[in-house]
Every structure is written in C-alpha cells, then in structure tokens.
C-alpha cells in the first residue's frame, strides 16, 4: 500500500513538472512573438528606406544633367529724381511724431557720474547773482507743436540752459549735485506702476513727475527716461479710467497736482497720449471752480474756499494754457482766479486760507506766487506779498518742533522760493544766500529729505513724508532753471473769449539735448 502511494506521489510530481515546462515554453514563445512583432515594423521601415535611397541614387546618377546656355545680364542705372521739398518736410514730421502710446522701454542703468557734465563747470562756492539782473522782461508764451521740443516757458531746462541759469541766478555744483541725488533716490523708490508712496500714489505721482520734468527729463532721457515714462503712463491711465467728474482723487489737491503734471508733461514733450488726460483733468478743474473764483476740497460749490487748494488749480490752468490744451474756458478760469486771490488778500497784504487775511506763510506764499504766474506780479497784492516775505519770514530748519504733512515747512519753501526768485535782484539774493545752503545741508546721504522736526505727539511720520518733502525741496533747488525769470499770459488773450491759440507769442525753440 505504501509502495502504491509513493508511485502516485511520483506521478503527481512528474505531472506538475511537465505542466511547469509547458507554461515556461508558452511564455517563451509569447515573448518571442512579441519581440518579432516589435522588430518587424522597424525592420521593414529600414528596408524600405534603403530601397528608396538606392532608387534615388540610380535615378540621379543615370540622368545626364542638361547644359544651360549662359545668360547675358545687362545693368542699367536708374534715373534718380529728387523728392519735392514739401514731401520731404512731411516725411520728417511723420518720423518725429511719437506714437499715441509709448510702450515700456528697458534702458540700461547709467553710471552715477553720467550727469556730472552738468555740474563740472560750476564752482563749489555758491554763485553770486548779478545785482543788475533784470527780471522785468515779459514773455508772452505760446506752446510749441513740435514733439520733445521745449517752448519758451521751459527753455532753461535743457543741459545748456541749466548751466547758464545756474551760473546767472545763484546756483552751483552743490545745488545741482543735491538735485541729482534726489532724482536718483526718487528713481530707486518709484513703485512698479509708476507712482510714489502707498497712501497717496496719485498726488505723489504728480509731484514726482513734476520734479523730473523740472530737470528737463523726458521719456527719451538716458538715465531717467523709464522713470518719467512710467509716471506719465500711471497718471494718464488713472485719469482716463476715472468716471468721476471731479477727475482723480475726488478733485481738490489730488486732481490739481495730477493735472498740473500732465499738462506740464504735454507742454514739454507734445507726446500725444498725454493730451486727452491733461484736458480731462483741466475740465474737472474748471467745473470745480466756485463762482468767487476759488476752489475747495473735492471741488465743493459751498461758501467755503481754500487758498491752498486753489494754488494747485491755478498752476494746472497755467500749465494747460502754456501747453496749448484745447479746453474751453481756461482764460476765463485764470481771470477768475486772479480776481479771487486779490479779494482774499487783506489790508495787511496777507492772503487768507479760508478767510481773508488769516492764512499762514504757506498760503501767503502760494497767493503771492500764483498772482505772479498769471501775470499780476505788479499788482499791489503781489508786491505787498513779496515785501511781507522778505521782511517777515526767514526759513529755518528746526528738528525740535513737531510737524505734520499739513504743516510741513517744505510746502512754504516751495512757493516762497519761487516768489522770491521772480521778485528778483537783491530780494532773491537775500533769500538764496540763506535758503540754498540750509536745504543742501539737510539732505540725507542717500539723496532724500525728511520733513524737519518730529511727528505730531511723538507719532511716526506719514508714509508720504519722504516723497512729499523730497519733491518739494528738490523743486525748490531747481528754481534757477525751472522757469524763465518772468512770464505773463497775454492780457488780450486772458480777457478774450476766443481761443488761447490765437495769441502771437514767442517760442525760444530750445530743444532737449
């Protein structure tokens, strides 16, 4: 029995071994077939390609190449005819006109010493103005229609004009070096969208652009071109996107400053895309003017007026007039502003902030300068304003006092410096001798300025403080060439209901270098 069991077990083992061999044989055959299937395609393809190559070879070598006869070529000189001079002139105009939209431009950073040529001819000592310098000449300004050409009002801003103006009016390499340091700081701290600061990007964007324009910088400038271009695009986009009839920033300060910058940018460069934005801002300014000729916050038409707000609107209107912006009512708006300023000046010659004669030195300086800007430098109110500043106010940098954005003394200096400059001669010399060293000496090493003093009640200063103070201080140091000594809107135009473009004004034709 046991022997039979052993035999059965052996048979079972043999059967299992046989089945295993069969399975392995099946798997081996399957793998062989799979390999053949995978190799068949490439092998056949290889054979076909070999046959095709051989066929092409025999076809090409077996066919005699045809012989082509030589072709004789004769060359005749075409007659060249000169274009009509009128056509050439039109082509040159087309070549010089910039595109409606200036695309972003990547420009290499220029080394810090690039602009050194601007200052190399000046003494490190403060230059002395000429006692006999005459600021009585009056220019009737007309905007130039040529792109990137500086018209009369901006004639001192090119490289050569700056050198002459700095030497003549009391600047030096020291003041110009401070300006360049400030511009480079602003360039480094510009927001990616072209604005400055987080809290007030529109207002600081306008002030920043004005600061670069004051130095004659345009989108074509080697070092600061991209900075200027981004600021222009930022303000233009914001203005054109606004659906508020008050312009940008709910009117008031913000729209006035932004419009001022857009108008000055268009007036200097004639870049087409700036014009609609500048005109839209001007329309908002004119709509926001009160019957008395002044302006209030957010362009309210209440009985309250604000000389500080009004100052920025007058500067915008003046820049719009010079730029040749086609907005109806600019001369009338300027005339009404002149009437307003003369009415809010009190018997003591002080201009009011929101009531006649009750303003501080800031609005007093603003009122005095704005009368000068619109051609009223010889009126009693403007003359008394200059006398009050000359005899009653001395700029002092005091780091012990508390100050806020509203009380920043750089605001006073911005207006007062320009007013004293246009007053001329010994008045300007006294101011410049004290003011310029004070400002230059207070500049931070990196090129910016913080406002004098401490924040109110020990608080930190605002986000806008370094941008606001830097722009105002830099603009004050650019006074030597920012404007020509005197200028006046033609009286006949100011009092006319016609177009401001009908005036016959002077264009100095000074081009940006």
CSV table of C-alpha atoms in Angstrom, one decimal:
chain,number,residue,atom,x,y,z
A,1,UNK,CA,0.0,0.0,0.0
A,2,UNK,CA,2.8,2.3,0.9
A,3,UNK,CA,4.6,1.5,-2.3
A,4,UNK,CA,1.4,2.4,-4.3
A,5,UNK,CA,1.2,5.7,-2.5
A,6,UNK,CA,4.8,6.5,-3.3
A,7,UNK,CA,4.2,5.8,-7.0
A,8,UNK,CA,1.1,8.0,-7.1
A,9,UNK,CA,3.1,10.9,-5.5
A,10,UNK,CA,5.9,10.5,-8.0
A,11,UNK,CA,3.4,10.6,-10.9
A,12,UNK,CA,1.8,13.8,-9.5
A,13,UNK,CA,5.2,15.4,-9.2
A,14,UNK,CA,6.1,14.4,-12.7
A,15,UNK,CA,2.8,15.9,-14.0
A,16,UNK,CA,3.4,19.2,-12.1
A,17,UNK,CA,6.9,19.4,-13.5
A,18,UNK,CA,5.6,18.7,-17.0
A,19,UNK,CA,2.9,21.5,-16.7
A,20,UNK,CA,5.6,23.9,-15.5
A,21,UNK,CA,7.7,23.1,-18.5
A,22,UNK,CA,4.7,23.7,-20.8
A,23,UNK,CA,3.9,27.0,-19.1
A,24,UNK,CA,7.5,28.2,-19.5
A,25,UNK,CA,7.5,27.1,-23.1
A,26,UNK,CA,4.3,29.0,-23.8
A,27,UNK,CA,5.7,32.1,-22.1
A,28,UNK,CA,8.9,31.8,-24.1
A,29,UNK,CA,7.0,31.5,-27.3
A,30,UNK,CA,4.8,34.5,-26.4
A,31,UNK,CA,7.9,36.6,-25.7
A,32,UNK,CA,9.5,35.6,-29.0
A,33,UNK,CA,6.4,36.5,-30.9
A,34,UNK,CA,6.2,39.8,-29.1
A,35,UNK,CA,9.8,40.6,-30.0
A,36,UNK,CA,9.2,39.7,-33.6
A,37,UNK,CA,6.2,41.9,-33.8
A,38,UNK,CA,8.1,44.8,-32.3
A,39,UNK,CA,11.0,44.4,-34.6
A,40,UNK,CA,9.0,43.8,-37.8
A,41,UNK,CA,7.9,47.4,-38.2
A,42,UNK,CA,11.3,49.0,-37.7
A,43,UNK,CA,13.0,46.3,-39.9
A,44,UNK,CA,10.5,46.7,-42.7
A,45,UNK,CA,10.8,50.5,-42.5
A,46,UNK,CA,14.6,50.2,-42.6
A,47,UNK,CA,14.4,48.0,-45.8
A,48,UNK,CA,12.0,50.4,-47.5
A,49,UNK,CA,14.3,53.4,-46.7
A,50,UNK,CA,17.3,51.6,-48.1
A,51,UNK,CA,15.4,50.8,-51.3
A,52,UNK,CA,14.3,54.4,-51.7
A,53,UNK,CA,17.8,55.8,-51.2
A,54,UNK,CA,19.2,53.3,-53.7
A,55,UNK,CA,16.5,54.3,-56.2
A,56,UNK,CA,17.2,58.0,-55.8
A,57,UNK,CA,20.9,57.3,-56.3
A,58,UNK,CA,20.4,55.4,-59.5
A,59,UNK,CA,17.9,58.0,-60.9
A,60,UNK,CA,20.3,60.9,-60.2
A,61,UNK,CA,23.5,59.3,-61.5
A,62,UNK,CA,21.7,57.8,-64.5
A,63,UNK,CA,20.4,61.0,-65.8
A,64,UNK,CA,22.6,63.4,-67.7
A,65,UNK,CA,22.4,66.9,-66.4
A,66,UNK,CA,21.2,69.4,-69.0
A,67,UNK,CA,23.6,72.1,-70.1
A,68,UNK,CA,22.2,75.6,-69.9
A,69,UNK,CA,23.5,78.3,-72.1
A,70,UNK,CA,25.0,81.4,-70.5
A,71,UNK,CA,22.6,84.3,-69.8
A,72,UNK,CA,23.8,87.7,-70.6
A,73,UNK,CA,22.7,90.3,-68.0
A,74,UNK,CA,22.8,94.0,-68.6
A,75,UNK,CA,22.6,96.5,-65.8
A,76,UNK,CA,21.2,100.0,-66.4
A,77,UNK,CA,21.5,102.8,-64.0
A,78,UNK,CA,18.1,104.1,-63.0
A,79,UNK,CA,17.5,107.8,-63.1
A,80,UNK,CA,17.2,109.2,-59.5
A,81,UNK,CA,14.7,112.0,-59.1
A,82,UNK,CA,14.7,114.3,-56.1
A,83,UNK,CA,11.6,114.4,-54.0
A,84,UNK,CA,9.7,117.5,-53.7
A,85,UNK,CA,10.8,119.5,-50.6
A,86,UNK,CA,7.2,119.6,-49.3
A,87,UNK,CA,7.1,115.8,-49.4
A,88,UNK,CA,10.5,115.6,-47.5
A,89,UNK,CA,9.2,118.0,-44.9
A,90,UNK,CA,6.0,115.9,-44.3
A,91,UNK,CA,8.1,112.7,-44.0
A,92,UNK,CA,10.3,114.4,-41.4
A,93,UNK,CA,7.3,115.4,-39.4
A,94,UNK,CA,5.9,111.9,-39.5
A,95,UNK,CA,9.2,110.5,-38.4
A,96,UNK,CA,9.4,112.9,-35.5
A,97,UNK,CA,5.9,112.3,-34.1
A,98,UNK,CA,5.8,109.8,-31.3
A,99,UNK,CA,3.3,107.0,-31.2
A,100,UNK,CA,0.0,107.5,-29.4
A,101,UNK,CA,1.0,105.1,-26.8
A,102,UNK,CA,4.6,104.9,-25.7
A,103,UNK,CA,5.5,101.3,-25.0
A,104,UNK,CA,7.6,100.4,-22.0
A,105,UNK,CA,11.3,100.7,-22.7
A,106,UNK,CA,14.0,98.8,-21.0
A,107,UNK,CA,17.0,101.0,-20.7
A,108,UNK,CA,20.4,100.2,-19.0
A,109,UNK,CA,21.2,101.9,-15.8
A,110,UNK,CA,23.5,104.8,-16.4
A,111,UNK,CA,26.5,105.1,-14.1
A,112,UNK,CA,26.2,107.7,-11.3
A,113,UNK,CA,28.8,110.0,-13.0
A,114,UNK,CA,26.8,110.3,-16.2
A,115,UNK,CA,25.2,113.6,-15.3
A,116,UNK,CA,28.4,115.0,-13.9
A,117,UNK,CA,28.9,117.1,-17.0
A,118,UNK,CA,26.0,119.2,-15.9
A,119,UNK,CA,27.9,120.4,-12.9
A,120,UNK,CA,31.6,120.2,-13.8
A,121,UNK,CA,31.8,123.9,-15.0
A,122,UNK,CA,30.4,125.3,-11.7
A,123,UNK,CA,32.3,126.4,-8.7
A,124,UNK,CA,31.7,124.7,-5.4
A,125,UNK,CA,31.1,128.1,-3.9
A,126,UNK,CA,27.6,129.4,-4.2
A,127,UNK,CA,27.4,131.6,-7.3
A,128,UNK,CA,26.6,135.2,-6.8
A,129,UNK,CA,23.7,136.7,-8.8
A,130,UNK,CA,24.1,139.9,-10.7
A,131,UNK,CA,22.9,143.0,-8.8
A,132,UNK,CA,21.8,144.4,-12.1
A,133,UNK,CA,20.0,141.3,-13.3
A,134,UNK,CA,16.7,142.5,-14.9
A,135,UNK,CA,13.6,140.4,-14.3
A,136,UNK,CA,11.3,143.0,-16.0
A,137,UNK,CA,11.2,141.3,-19.4
A,138,UNK,CA,7.8,139.8,-20.1
A,139,UNK,CA,7.3,136.8,-22.4
A,140,UNK,CA,4.0,136.0,-24.0
A,141,UNK,CA,4.3,132.3,-24.1
A,142,UNK,CA,3.0,130.1,-26.9
A,143,UNK,CA,3.3,126.3,-26.8
A,144,UNK,CA,5.4,124.6,-29.4
A,145,UNK,CA,3.7,122.0,-31.6
A,146,UNK,CA,7.0,120.0,-32.1
A,147,UNK,CA,7.3,116.8,-30.0
A,148,UNK,CA,10.1,116.8,-27.4
A,149,UNK,CA,10.8,120.5,-28.0
A,150,UNK,CA,10.9,122.9,-25.1
A,151,UNK,CA,8.9,126.0,-25.7
A,152,UNK,CA,9.5,129.4,-24.0
A,153,UNK,CA,8.4,128.7,-20.5
A,154,UNK,CA,10.6,125.6,-20.3
A,155,UNK,CA,13.6,127.0,-22.1
A,156,UNK,CA,16.0,126.8,-19.2
A,157,UNK,CA,15.6,123.1,-18.6
A,158,UNK,CA,17.9,121.6,-21.2
A,159,UNK,CA,21.5,120.9,-20.4
A,160,UNK,CA,22.9,124.2,-21.8
A,161,UNK,CA,20.0,126.2,-20.4
A,162,UNK,CA,20.6,124.8,-16.9
A,163,UNK,CA,24.3,125.7,-16.9
A,164,UNK,CA,23.6,129.2,-17.9
A,165,UNK,CA,20.7,129.7,-15.5
A,166,UNK,CA,22.5,128.2,-12.5
A,167,UNK,CA,25.5,130.4,-13.1
A,168,UNK,CA,23.4,133.5,-13.6
A,169,UNK,CA,20.9,133.1,-10.8
A,170,UNK,CA,22.9,131.9,-7.9
A,171,UNK,CA,23.1,128.1,-8.1
A,172,UNK,CA,26.2,126.0,-8.1
A,173,UNK,CA,27.5,122.5,-8.5
A,174,UNK,CA,26.5,122.0,-4.9
A,175,UNK,CA,22.8,122.7,-5.5
A,176,UNK,CA,22.8,120.7,-8.8
A,177,UNK,CA,24.5,117.7,-7.1
A,178,UNK,CA,21.8,117.7,-4.5
A,179,UNK,CA,19.1,117.7,-7.2
A,180,UNK,CA,20.7,114.8,-9.0
A,181,UNK,CA,20.9,112.8,-5.7
A,182,UNK,CA,17.3,113.4,-5.1
A,183,UNK,CA,16.3,112.4,-8.6
A,184,UNK,CA,18.2,109.2,-8.3
A,185,UNK,CA,16.6,108.4,-4.9
A,186,UNK,CA,13.1,109.0,-6.4
A,187,UNK,CA,14.1,106.7,-9.3
A,188,UNK,CA,15.1,104.0,-6.9
A,189,UNK,CA,11.9,104.3,-4.8
A,190,UNK,CA,9.3,104.5,-7.6
A,191,UNK,CA,6.5,102.0,-7.4
A,192,UNK,CA,6.4,99.4,-10.2
A,193,UNK,CA,3.2,101.1,-11.5
A,194,UNK,CA,5.0,104.4,-11.9
A,195,UNK,CA,3.7,106.1,-8.7
A,196,UNK,CA,5.3,107.0,-5.4
A,197,UNK,CA,4.1,106.2,-1.9
A,198,UNK,CA,1.3,103.8,-0.9
A,199,UNK,CA,-1.0,106.3,0.8
A,200,UNK,CA,-1.2,108.9,-1.9
A,201,UNK,CA,0.1,107.4,-5.1
A,202,UNK,CA,-1.7,109.9,-7.4
A,203,UNK,CA,-0.7,113.1,-5.6
A,204,UNK,CA,2.9,111.9,-5.1
A,205,UNK,CA,2.9,110.5,-8.7
A,206,UNK,CA,2.1,114.1,-9.9
A,207,UNK,CA,4.8,115.7,-7.7
A,208,UNK,CA,7.3,113.1,-8.6
A,209,UNK,CA,6.8,113.7,-12.3
A,210,UNK,CA,6.9,117.4,-11.9
A,211,UNK,CA,10.3,117.0,-10.2
A,212,UNK,CA,11.8,115.1,-13.1
A,213,UNK,CA,10.2,117.5,-15.7
A,214,UNK,CA,11.7,120.4,-13.9
A,215,UNK,CA,15.1,119.0,-14.7
A,216,UNK,CA,14.2,118.7,-18.4
A,217,UNK,CA,13.8,114.9,-18.2
A,218,UNK,CA,11.6,113.2,-20.8
A,219,UNK,CA,10.9,109.5,-21.8
A,220,UNK,CA,14.0,109.9,-24.1
A,221,UNK,CA,16.4,110.8,-21.3
A,222,UNK,CA,19.2,108.2,-20.9
A,223,UNK,CA,19.2,107.9,-17.1
A,224,UNK,CA,15.7,108.9,-16.1
A,225,UNK,CA,13.7,108.1,-19.2
A,226,UNK,CA,11.9,105.0,-18.0
A,227,UNK,CA,11.1,106.7,-14.7
A,228,UNK,CA,9.4,109.6,-16.5
A,229,UNK,CA,7.6,107.3,-18.9
A,230,UNK,CA,6.2,105.1,-16.1
A,231,UNK,CA,5.0,108.1,-14.2
A,232,UNK,CA,3.3,109.6,-17.3
A,233,UNK,CA,1.6,106.3,-18.1
A,234,UNK,CA,0.4,105.9,-14.5
A,235,UNK,CA,-1.2,109.3,-14.3
A,236,UNK,CA,-2.6,109.0,-17.8
A,237,UNK,CA,-4.2,105.6,-17.1
A,238,UNK,CA,-5.7,106.8,-13.8
A,239,UNK,CA,-7.1,110.0,-15.3
A,240,UNK,CA,-8.6,108.2,-18.4
A,241,UNK,CA,-10.1,105.4,-16.3
A,242,UNK,CA,-11.8,107.8,-13.8
A,243,UNK,CA,-15.6,108.2,-14.2
A,244,UNK,CA,-15.7,110.9,-11.5
A,245,UNK,CA,-16.5,114.3,-13.0
A,246,UNK,CA,-14.0,115.7,-10.4
A,247,UNK,CA,-11.2,113.9,-12.1
A,248,UNK,CA,-8.9,111.8,-9.9
A,249,UNK,CA,-8.8,111.6,-6.2
A,250,UNK,CA,-12.2,113.3,-5.8
A,251,UNK,CA,-10.9,116.6,-7.1
A,252,UNK,CA,-9.1,119.1,-4.9
A,253,UNK,CA,-5.4,118.7,-4.2
A,254,UNK,CA,-5.0,115.3,-6.0
A,255,UNK,CA,-6.7,116.2,-9.3
A,256,UNK,CA,-5.0,119.6,-9.3
A,257,UNK,CA,-1.5,118.2,-8.8
A,258,UNK,CA,-2.0,115.3,-11.3
A,259,UNK,CA,-3.4,117.7,-13.9
A,260,UNK,CA,-0.5,120.1,-13.4
A,261,UNK,CA,2.0,117.3,-14.0
A,262,UNK,CA,0.1,116.0,-17.1
A,263,UNK,CA,-0.2,119.5,-18.6
A,264,UNK,CA,3.5,120.3,-18.0
A,265,UNK,CA,4.5,116.9,-19.4
A,266,UNK,CA,2.5,117.5,-22.5
A,267,UNK,CA,3.7,121.1,-22.8
A,268,UNK,CA,7.3,120.0,-22.7
A,269,UNK,CA,7.1,116.9,-24.9
A,270,UNK,CA,4.0,117.1,-27.0
A,271,UNK,CA,3.6,113.3,-26.6
A,272,UNK,CA,0.1,112.7,-27.9
A,273,UNK,CA,-1.3,110.3,-25.3
A,274,UNK,CA,-0.8,112.9,-22.6
A,275,UNK,CA,-3.1,115.4,-24.2
A,276,UNK,CA,-6.6,113.8,-23.6
A,277,UNK,CA,-5.7,113.0,-19.9
A,278,UNK,CA,-4.5,116.6,-19.4
A,279,UNK,CA,-7.6,118.1,-20.9
A,280,UNK,CA,-9.8,115.8,-18.9
A,281,UNK,CA,-8.1,116.9,-15.7
A,282,UNK,CA,-8.5,120.6,-16.8
A,283,UNK,CA,-12.2,120.1,-17.5
A,284,UNK,CA,-12.6,118.9,-13.9
A,285,UNK,CA,-10.7,121.8,-12.6
A,286,UNK,CA,-12.9,124.4,-14.4
A,287,UNK,CA,-16.1,122.6,-13.4
A,288,UNK,CA,-14.9,122.7,-9.8
A,289,UNK,CA,-14.2,126.4,-9.7
A,290,UNK,CA,-16.5,128.3,-7.4
A,291,UNK,CA,-18.4,131.5,-8.5
A,292,UNK,CA,-15.9,133.5,-6.4
A,293,UNK,CA,-13.0,132.1,-8.5
A,294,UNK,CA,-11.6,129.9,-5.7
A,295,UNK,CA,-11.7,126.2,-5.0
A,296,UNK,CA,-12.5,123.9,-2.1
A,297,UNK,CA,-11.7,120.3,-1.1
A,298,UNK,CA,-13.4,117.9,-3.5
A,299,UNK,CA,-14.5,120.8,-5.6
A,300,UNK,CA,-17.5,121.6,-3.4
A,301,UNK,CA,-19.5,124.6,-4.5
A,302,UNK,CA,-20.1,125.9,-1.0
A,303,UNK,CA,-19.3,129.2,0.5
A,304,UNK,CA,-16.0,127.8,1.9
A,305,UNK,CA,-12.9,128.4,-0.2
A,306,UNK,CA,-9.4,127.2,0.3
A,307,UNK,CA,-6.4,129.2,-1.0
A,308,UNK,CA,-4.0,126.2,-0.6
A,309,UNK,CA,-6.2,124.0,-2.8
A,310,UNK,CA,-6.7,127.0,-5.2
A,311,UNK,CA,-2.9,127.3,-5.7
A,312,UNK,CA,-2.6,123.9,-7.3
A,313,UNK,CA,-5.5,124.5,-9.6
A,314,UNK,CA,-4.0,127.8,-10.8
A,315,UNK,CA,-0.7,126.1,-11.6
A,316,UNK,CA,-2.6,123.4,-13.5
A,317,UNK,CA,-4.5,126.0,-15.5
A,318,UNK,CA,-1.4,128.0,-16.3
A,319,UNK,CA,0.4,124.8,-17.4
A,320,UNK,CA,-2.6,123.8,-19.5
A,321,UNK,CA,-2.6,127.2,-21.2
A,322,UNK,CA,1.1,127.1,-22.0
A,323,UNK,CA,0.8,123.5,-23.3
A,324,UNK,CA,-2.0,124.6,-25.7
A,325,UNK,CA,-4.6,122.3,-24.3
A,326,UNK,CA,-7.9,122.7,-26.1
A,327,UNK,CA,-10.3,123.2,-23.2
A,328,UNK,CA,-12.8,125.9,-23.4
A,329,UNK,CA,-12.7,128.4,-20.5
A,330,UNK,CA,-9.1,128.3,-19.5
A,331,UNK,CA,-8.5,132.1,-19.9
A,332,UNK,CA,-11.7,132.8,-18.1
A,333,UNK,CA,-10.8,130.4,-15.3
A,334,UNK,CA,-7.4,132.1,-14.9
A,335,UNK,CA,-9.0,135.5,-14.9
A,336,UNK,CA,-11.5,134.4,-12.2
A,337,UNK,CA,-8.6,133.0,-10.1
A,338,UNK,CA,-6.8,136.3,-10.3
A,339,UNK,CA,-9.9,138.1,-9.0
A,340,UNK,CA,-10.2,135.6,-6.2
A,341,UNK,CA,-6.6,136.0,-5.0
A,342,UNK,CA,-6.8,139.8,-4.9
A,343,UNK,CA,-10.1,139.6,-3.0
A,344,UNK,CA,-8.7,137.3,-0.3
A,345,UNK,CA,-5.6,139.4,0.4
A,346,UNK,CA,-6.3,141.6,3.4
A,347,UNK,CA,-5.2,145.2,4.0
A,348,UNK,CA,-2.0,143.9,5.7
A,349,UNK,CA,-1.1,142.1,2.5
A,350,UNK,CA,-1.5,138.7,4.0
A,351,UNK,CA,-3.5,136.1,2.0
A,352,UNK,CA,-6.3,134.2,3.7
A,353,UNK,CA,-6.5,130.4,4.0
A,354,UNK,CA,-10.3,130.1,4.2
A,355,UNK,CA,-11.0,133.7,5.3
A,356,UNK,CA,-9.4,136.9,4.1
A,357,UNK,CA,-6.0,137.8,5.7
A,358,UNK,CA,-6.0,134.9,8.1
A,359,UNK,CA,-3.6,132.4,6.5
A,360,UNK,CA,-0.1,131.4,7.5
A,361,UNK,CA,3.1,131.7,5.5
A,362,UNK,CA,2.2,128.8,3.3
A,363,UNK,CA,-0.9,130.2,1.8
A,364,UNK,CA,0.6,133.7,1.8
A,365,UNK,CA,3.5,132.4,-0.4
A,366,UNK,CA,1.1,130.5,-2.6
A,367,UNK,CA,-1.1,133.5,-3.2
A,368,UNK,CA,1.9,135.7,-4.0
A,369,UNK,CA,3.4,133.3,-6.4
A,370,UNK,CA,0.1,132.4,-8.2
A,371,UNK,CA,-0.5,136.1,-8.9
A,372,UNK,CA,2.9,136.2,-10.5
A,373,UNK,CA,2.2,133.1,-12.5
A,374,UNK,CA,-0.9,134.6,-14.1
A,375,UNK,CA,0.7,137.9,-15.0
A,376,UNK,CA,-0.2,140.0,-11.9
A,377,UNK,CA,3.3,140.5,-10.4
A,378,UNK,CA,2.9,144.3,-10.4
A,379,UNK,CA,-0.5,144.4,-8.6
A,380,UNK,CA,-0.4,145.8,-5.1
A,381,UNK,CA,-1.3,142.4,-3.5
A,382,UNK,CA,1.6,140.6,-5.1
A,383,UNK,CA,4.1,143.4,-4.3
A,384,UNK,CA,3.0,143.5,-0.7
A,385,UNK,CA,3.2,139.7,-0.6
A,386,UNK,CA,6.8,139.8,-1.6
A,387,UNK,CA,7.6,142.6,0.9
A,388,UNK,CA,6.0,140.6,3.7
A,389,UNK,CA,8.0,137.5,2.9
A,390,UNK,CA,11.2,139.5,2.5
A,391,UNK,CA,10.8,141.3,5.8
A,392,UNK,CA,8.8,138.9,7.9
A,393,UNK,CA,9.8,135.4,7.1
A,394,UNK,CA,13.2,133.6,7.4
A,395,UNK,CA,13.4,129.9,6.5
A,396,UNK,CA,14.8,127.8,9.4
A,397,UNK,CA,15.3,124.0,9.5
A,398,UNK,CA,14.2,123.1,13.1
A,399,UNK,CA,14.4,119.5,14.0
A,400,UNK,CA,13.0,120.1,17.5
A,401,UNK,CA,9.5,121.1,16.6
A,402,UNK,CA,6.5,118.9,15.9
A,403,UNK,CA,5.2,118.9,12.3
A,404,UNK,CA,2.6,117.1,10.2
A,405,UNK,CA,2.1,116.8,6.5
A,406,UNK,CA,-0.2,119.8,6.6
A,407,UNK,CA,2.3,121.8,8.5
A,408,UNK,CA,5.4,120.7,6.5
A,409,UNK,CA,7.6,123.8,6.1
A,410,UNK,CA,8.8,122.5,2.7
A,411,UNK,CA,5.4,123.5,1.4
A,412,UNK,CA,6.1,127.1,2.4
A,413,UNK,CA,9.5,127.0,0.9
A,414,UNK,CA,8.2,125.6,-2.4
A,415,UNK,CA,6.0,128.7,-3.0
A,416,UNK,CA,8.2,131.2,-1.2
A,417,UNK,CA,11.4,130.3,-3.1
A,418,UNK,CA,9.7,130.8,-6.5
A,419,UNK,CA,8.1,134.0,-5.4
A,420,UNK,CA,11.4,135.4,-4.2
A,421,UNK,CA,13.1,134.3,-7.4
A,422,UNK,CA,10.6,136.2,-9.5
A,423,UNK,CA,10.9,139.2,-7.2
A,424,UNK,CA,14.5,139.4,-8.4
A,425,UNK,CA,17.7,141.2,-7.7
A,426,UNK,CA,18.6,141.8,-4.0
A,427,UNK,CA,15.3,140.2,-2.7
A,428,UNK,CA,16.3,136.9,-4.4
A,429,UNK,CA,19.9,137.2,-3.3
A,430,UNK,CA,19.0,137.5,0.4
A,431,UNK,CA,16.7,134.5,0.2
A,432,UNK,CA,19.0,132.3,-1.9
A,433,UNK,CA,22.0,133.0,0.4
A,434,UNK,CA,20.2,131.6,3.4
A,435,UNK,CA,17.9,129.1,1.8
A,436,UNK,CA,20.0,127.0,-0.6
A,437,UNK,CA,22.8,126.1,2.0
A,438,UNK,CA,20.1,125.2,4.5
A,439,UNK,CA,18.3,122.8,2.1
A,440,UNK,CA,21.5,121.2,0.7
A,441,UNK,CA,22.9,120.7,4.2
A,442,UNK,CA,19.7,118.9,5.4
A,443,UNK,CA,19.7,116.3,2.6
A,444,UNK,CA,20.1,112.7,3.7
A,445,UNK,CA,23.2,110.8,2.5
A,446,UNK,CA,21.0,108.7,0.1
A,447,UNK,CA,19.5,111.8,-1.5
A,448,UNK,CA,16.1,112.2,0.1
A,449,UNK,CA,14.8,114.7,2.6
A,450,UNK,CA,12.6,114.0,5.7
A,451,UNK,CA,10.5,116.9,6.9
A,452,UNK,CA,12.0,119.0,9.7
A,453,UNK,CA,11.1,118.1,13.3
A,454,UNK,CA,9.2,115.2,14.8
A,455,UNK,CA,5.9,113.6,14.1
A,456,UNK,CA,2.9,115.1,16.0
A,457,UNK,CA,2.8,113.9,19.6
A,458,UNK,CA,5.7,111.6,19.1
A,459,UNK,CA,4.0,109.6,16.4
A,460,UNK,CA,5.8,108.3,13.4
A,461,UNK,CA,5.8,110.4,10.3
A,462,UNK,CA,3.4,109.5,7.5
A,463,UNK,CA,4.1,107.2,4.5
A,464,UNK,CA,4.2,110.2,2.1
A,465,UNK,CA,6.6,112.3,4.2
A,466,UNK,CA,9.9,111.4,2.4
A,467,UNK,CA,8.3,111.6,-1.1
A,468,UNK,CA,6.5,114.8,-0.4
A,469,UNK,CA,9.4,116.6,1.3
A,470,UNK,CA,12.0,115.3,-1.3
A,471,UNK,CA,9.9,116.5,-4.2
A,472,UNK,CA,9.2,120.0,-2.7
A,473,UNK,CA,12.9,120.5,-1.6
A,474,UNK,CA,14.2,119.3,-5.0
A,475,UNK,CA,11.7,121.6,-6.9
A,476,UNK,CA,12.9,124.5,-4.7
A,477,UNK,CA,16.5,123.8,-5.7
A,478,UNK,CA,15.5,123.7,-9.4
A,479,UNK,CA,14.1,127.2,-9.3
A,480,UNK,CA,17.2,128.6,-11.1
A,481,UNK,CA,16.2,127.0,-14.4
A,482,UNK,CA,12.7,125.6,-13.8
A,483,UNK,CA,11.1,128.8,-15.3
A,484,UNK,CA,12.5,131.7,-17.1
A,485,UNK,CA,12.7,134.8,-14.8
A,486,UNK,CA,9.3,136.3,-15.8
A,487,UNK,CA,6.4,135.4,-18.0
A,488,UNK,CA,2.9,136.6,-18.5
A,489,UNK,CA,-0.2,135.4,-20.2
A,490,UNK,CA,-1.0,138.0,-22.8
A,491,UNK,CA,-3.6,140.4,-21.4
A,492,UNK,CA,-5.6,140.5,-24.6
A,493,UNK,CA,-5.9,136.7,-24.6
A,494,UNK,CA,-6.8,136.5,-20.9
A,495,UNK,CA,-9.7,138.9,-21.4
A,496,UNK,CA,-10.8,137.4,-24.7
A,497,UNK,CA,-13.5,134.8,-25.2
A,498,UNK,CA,-11.6,133.5,-28.2
A,499,UNK,CA,-9.1,130.7,-28.4
A,500,UNK,CA,-5.9,130.8,-26.4
A,501,UNK,CA,-4.1,129.6,-29.5
A,502,UNK,CA,-4.8,132.8,-31.4
A,503,UNK,CA,-2.1,134.6,-29.4
A,504,UNK,CA,1.1,135.6,-31.1
A,505,UNK,CA,3.7,134.5,-28.6
A,506,UNK,CA,7.4,133.9,-28.5
A,507,UNK,CA,8.9,130.4,-28.8
A,508,UNK,CA,12.6,130.2,-28.0
A,509,UNK,CA,12.9,126.9,-29.8
A,510,UNK,CA,15.3,125.3,-27.3
A,511,UNK,CA,15.5,121.6,-27.8
A,512,UNK,CA,16.2,118.9,-25.2
A,513,UNK,CA,19.7,117.5,-25.5
